[in-house]
Amino acid sequence: MTLRPPHIVDVKRDLVGQIRGYVVSRNSQLTVVREFDGFAPGGFVALPTSMVVDLTINEPWTGMIASEGHIELAAILPWFATVNLRAALASIREREVNVKIECENCPDAGESGFHIGRIIEMHDSSLDFVFFDSTGRWFASPYSIPYTSITQLVVDDPYVTTFSRYAGPCPVASQDRG
């Protein structure tokens, strides 16, 4: 069985909920899926490969998504690094774009919930993140998120992209990369 696009795949995780979409990149460290929310294309979801329990081709959804004209999305690779989670985070930070970081309830999570905002600085065991709330107001200072708590990243998602336009610019500058 081939799991390469243009097959829509159900990605079962060891957490509640699954992801449905095109697997556009996968290695021993990171799996990246072009997600679909119903019939509408979503963004890229990047998650540690170790969290993937099963990948199953979903033939009915493959046919429906192709009929809706979205098959070309299977060939579009993510613009961020896909070697591992930290490389993905670093390239997202470098580009200074907003991202949704999910920290679902897992055993070693020092954090739980999801945050939309900007990566400000990366450290050995955590990153500094400035996020905005459900009313679009940015928090004034960075918040530390341990890498071990991150269960997935969502990039180029219509919800994040649209909401970001109305939240305005991030109030905290990224730290000097030098």
GROMACS .gro file of C-alpha atoms in nm:
model
  178
    1MET     CA    1   0.000   0.000   0.000
    2THR     CA    2   0.138   0.340  -0.096
    3LEU     CA    3   0.070   0.633   0.134
    4ARG     CA    4   0.196   0.895  -0.106
    5PRO     CA    5  -0.043   1.154  -0.245
    6PRO     CA    6  -0.293   1.171  -0.402
    7HIS     CA    7  -0.446   0.937  -0.143
    8ILE     CA    8  -0.640   1.093   0.143
    9VAL     CA    9  -0.520   0.927   0.459
   10ASP     CA   10  -0.671   0.903   0.807
   11VAL     CA   11  -0.389   0.958   1.055
   12LYS     CA   12  -0.469   0.792   1.384
   13ARG     CA   13  -0.272   0.929   1.677
   14ASP     CA   14  -0.214   0.800   2.027
   15LEU     CA   15  -0.424   1.098   2.143
   16VAL     CA   16  -0.794   1.161   2.092
   17GLY     CA   17  -0.884   1.269   1.741
   18GLN     CA   18  -0.742   1.191   1.402
   19ILE     CA   19  -0.618   1.399   1.112
   20ARG     CA   20  -0.744   1.353   0.756
   21GLY     CA   21  -0.555   1.470   0.450
   22TYR     CA   22  -0.264   1.420   0.216
   23VAL     CA   23   0.060   1.302   0.378
   24VAL     CA   24   0.303   1.539   0.203
   25SER     CA   25   0.617   1.462   0.404
   26ARG     CA   26   0.709   1.180   0.640
   27ASN     CA   27   1.028   1.054   0.798
   28SER     CA   28   1.123   0.890   1.128
   29GLN     CA   29   1.094   1.222   1.315
   30LEU     CA   30   0.810   1.424   1.160
   31THR     CA   31   0.488   1.361   0.967
   32VAL     CA   32   0.330   1.651   0.776
   33VAL     CA   33  -0.028   1.634   0.650
   34ARG     CA   34  -0.218   1.879   0.425
   35GLU     CA   35  -0.533   1.864   0.634
   36PHE     CA   36  -0.892   1.890   0.513
   37ASP     CA   37  -1.174   2.028   0.722
   38GLY     CA   38  -1.462   1.855   0.552
   39PHE     CA   39  -1.417   1.939   0.185
   40ALA     CA   40  -1.220   2.259   0.244
   41PRO     CA   41  -0.841   2.247   0.242
   42GLY     CA   42  -0.678   2.339   0.568
   43GLY     CA   43  -0.318   2.407   0.646
   44PHE     CA   44  -0.023   2.186   0.712
   45VAL     CA   45  -0.030   1.984   1.033
   46ALA     CA   46   0.313   1.871   1.153
   47LEU     CA   47   0.338   1.615   1.430
   48PRO     CA   48   0.607   1.388   1.569
   49THR     CA   49   0.600   1.059   1.379
   50SER     CA   50   0.619   0.878   1.712
   51MET     CA   51   0.263   0.997   1.783
   52VAL     CA   52   0.125   0.832   1.467
   53VAL     CA   53  -0.038   0.500   1.553
   54ASP     CA   54  -0.178   0.414   1.209
   55LEU     CA   55  -0.217   0.552   0.857
   56THR     CA   56  -0.515   0.428   0.657
   57ILE     CA   57  -0.603   0.523   0.301
   58ASN     CA   58  -0.957   0.658   0.289
   59GLU     CA   59  -1.081   0.573  -0.061
   60PRO     CA   60  -1.421   0.748  -0.039
   61TRP     CA   61  -1.260   1.075   0.077
   62THR     CA   62  -0.983   1.042  -0.182
   63GLY     CA   63  -1.245   1.034  -0.456
   64MET     CA   64  -1.453   1.316  -0.310
   65ILE     CA   65  -1.157   1.550  -0.254
   66ALA     CA   66  -1.029   1.480  -0.607
   67SER     CA   67  -1.376   1.552  -0.748
   68GLU     CA   68  -1.379   1.883  -0.560
   69GLY     CA   69  -1.063   1.984  -0.749
   70HIS     CA   70  -0.815   1.973  -0.464
   71ILE     CA   71  -0.584   1.697  -0.588
   72GLU     CA   72  -0.315   1.954  -0.683
   73LEU     CA   73  -0.266   2.026  -0.312
   74ALA     CA   74  -0.116   1.678  -0.273
   75ALA     CA   75   0.192   1.795  -0.466
   76ILE     CA   76   0.252   2.117  -0.271
   77LEU     CA   77   0.525   2.063  -0.016
   78PRO     CA   78   0.541   2.267   0.303
   79TRP     CA   79   0.770   2.571   0.298
   80PHE     CA   80   0.903   2.497   0.648
   81ALA     CA   81   1.171   2.243   0.740
   82THR     CA   82   1.039   1.890   0.779
   83VAL     CA   83   1.342   1.712   0.927
   84ASN     CA   84   1.206   1.720   1.282
   85LEU     CA   85   0.988   1.929   1.512
   86ARG     CA   86   1.263   2.169   1.619
   87ALA     CA   87   1.372   2.232   1.261
   88ALA     CA   88   1.010   2.305   1.168
   89LEU     CA   89   0.975   2.544   1.462
   90ALA     CA   90   1.304   2.718   1.374
   91SER     CA   91   1.204   2.776   1.012
   92ILE     CA   92   0.859   2.902   1.116
   93ARG     CA   93   1.027   3.140   1.361
   94GLU     CA   94   1.271   3.256   1.094
   95ARG     CA   95   0.986   3.352   0.865
   96GLU     CA   96   0.804   3.533   1.149
   97VAL     CA   97   0.460   3.397   1.070
   98ASN     CA   98   0.183   3.301   1.308
   99VAL     CA   99   0.133   2.936   1.390
  100LYS     CA  100  -0.102   2.729   1.603
  101ILE     CA  101   0.086   2.519   1.856
  102GLU     CA  102  -0.117   2.243   2.015
  103CYS     CA  103  -0.023   2.096   2.351
  104GLU     CA  104  -0.276   1.823   2.403
  105ASN     CA  105  -0.312   1.626   2.720
  106CYS     CA  106  -0.022   1.383   2.708
  107PRO     CA  107   0.176   1.225   2.993
  108ASP     CA  108   0.485   1.450   2.987
  109ALA     CA  109   0.304   1.772   2.899
  110GLY     CA  110   0.403   2.068   3.108
  111GLU     CA  111   0.140   2.262   2.915
  112SER     CA  112  -0.204   2.183   2.780
  113GLY     CA  113  -0.421   2.364   2.526
  114PHE     CA  114  -0.356   2.539   2.199
  115HIS     CA  115  -0.205   2.875   2.123
  116ILE     CA  116  -0.204   3.091   1.810
  117GLY     CA  117   0.074   3.341   1.775
  118ARG     CA  118   0.442   3.390   1.708
  119ILE     CA  119   0.759   3.206   1.811
  120ILE     CA  120   0.992   3.466   1.961
  121GLU     CA  121   1.293   3.268   2.078
  122MET     CA  122   1.402   2.906   2.100
  123HIS     CA  123   1.594   2.760   2.395
  124ASP     CA  124   1.733   2.416   2.478
  125SER     CA  125   1.412   2.274   2.625
  126SER     CA  126   1.143   2.531   2.542
  127LEU     CA  127   1.043   2.818   2.320
  128ASP     CA  128   0.913   3.165   2.396
  129PHE     CA  129   0.578   3.227   2.230
  130VAL     CA  130   0.354   3.535   2.218
  131PHE     CA  131  -0.007   3.452   2.149
  132PHE     CA  132  -0.338   3.628   2.105
  133ASP     CA  133  -0.662   3.539   2.278
  134SER     CA  134  -1.004   3.456   2.133
  135THR     CA  135  -1.081   3.827   2.093
  136GLY     CA  136  -0.766   3.889   1.888
  137ARG     CA  137  -0.573   4.069   2.163
  138TRP     CA  138  -0.203   3.993   2.183
  139PHE     CA  139  -0.048   3.916   2.519
  140ALA     CA  140   0.223   4.165   2.613
  141SER     CA  141   0.500   3.920   2.693
  142PRO     CA  142   0.623   3.580   2.578
  143TYR     CA  143   0.504   3.256   2.731
  144SER     CA  144   0.732   2.952   2.766
  145ILE     CA  145   0.620   2.627   2.600
  146PRO     CA  146   0.828   2.311   2.664
  147TYR     CA  147   0.908   2.116   2.345
  148THR     CA  148   0.793   1.795   2.516
  149SER     CA  149   0.442   1.940   2.544
  150ILE     CA  150   0.399   2.012   2.172
  151THR     CA  151   0.182   1.753   2.000
  152GLN     CA  152   0.133   1.931   1.668
  153LEU     CA  153   0.187   2.252   1.475
  154VAL     CA  154  -0.066   2.397   1.232
  155VAL     CA  155   0.068   2.631   0.961
  156ASP     CA  156  -0.109   2.813   0.676
  157ASP     CA  157  -0.448   2.719   0.817
  158PRO     CA  158  -0.735   2.943   0.695
  159TYR     CA  159  -0.851   3.006   1.053
  160VAL     CA  160  -0.503   3.110   1.171
  161THR     CA  161  -0.436   3.318   0.858
  162THR     CA  162  -0.769   3.502   0.871
  163PHE     CA  163  -0.762   3.564   1.244
  164SER     CA  164  -0.401   3.687   1.221
  165ARG     CA  165  -0.500   3.964   0.978
  166TYR     CA  166  -0.735   4.107   1.238
  167ALA     CA  167  -0.510   4.058   1.541
  168GLY     CA  168  -0.257   4.302   1.399
  169PRO     CA  169   0.121   4.286   1.426
  170CYS     CA  170   0.294   4.091   1.700
  171PRO     CA  171   0.387   4.336   1.979
  172VAL     CA  172   0.710   4.155   2.071
  173ALA     CA  173   1.009   4.142   1.837
  174SER     CA  174   1.187   3.814   1.774
  175GLN     CA  175   1.521   3.791   1.950
  176ASP     CA  176   1.835   3.856   1.748
  177ARG     CA  177   1.936   3.540   1.570
  178GLY     CA  178   2.305   3.632   1.566
   0.00000   0.00000   0.00000
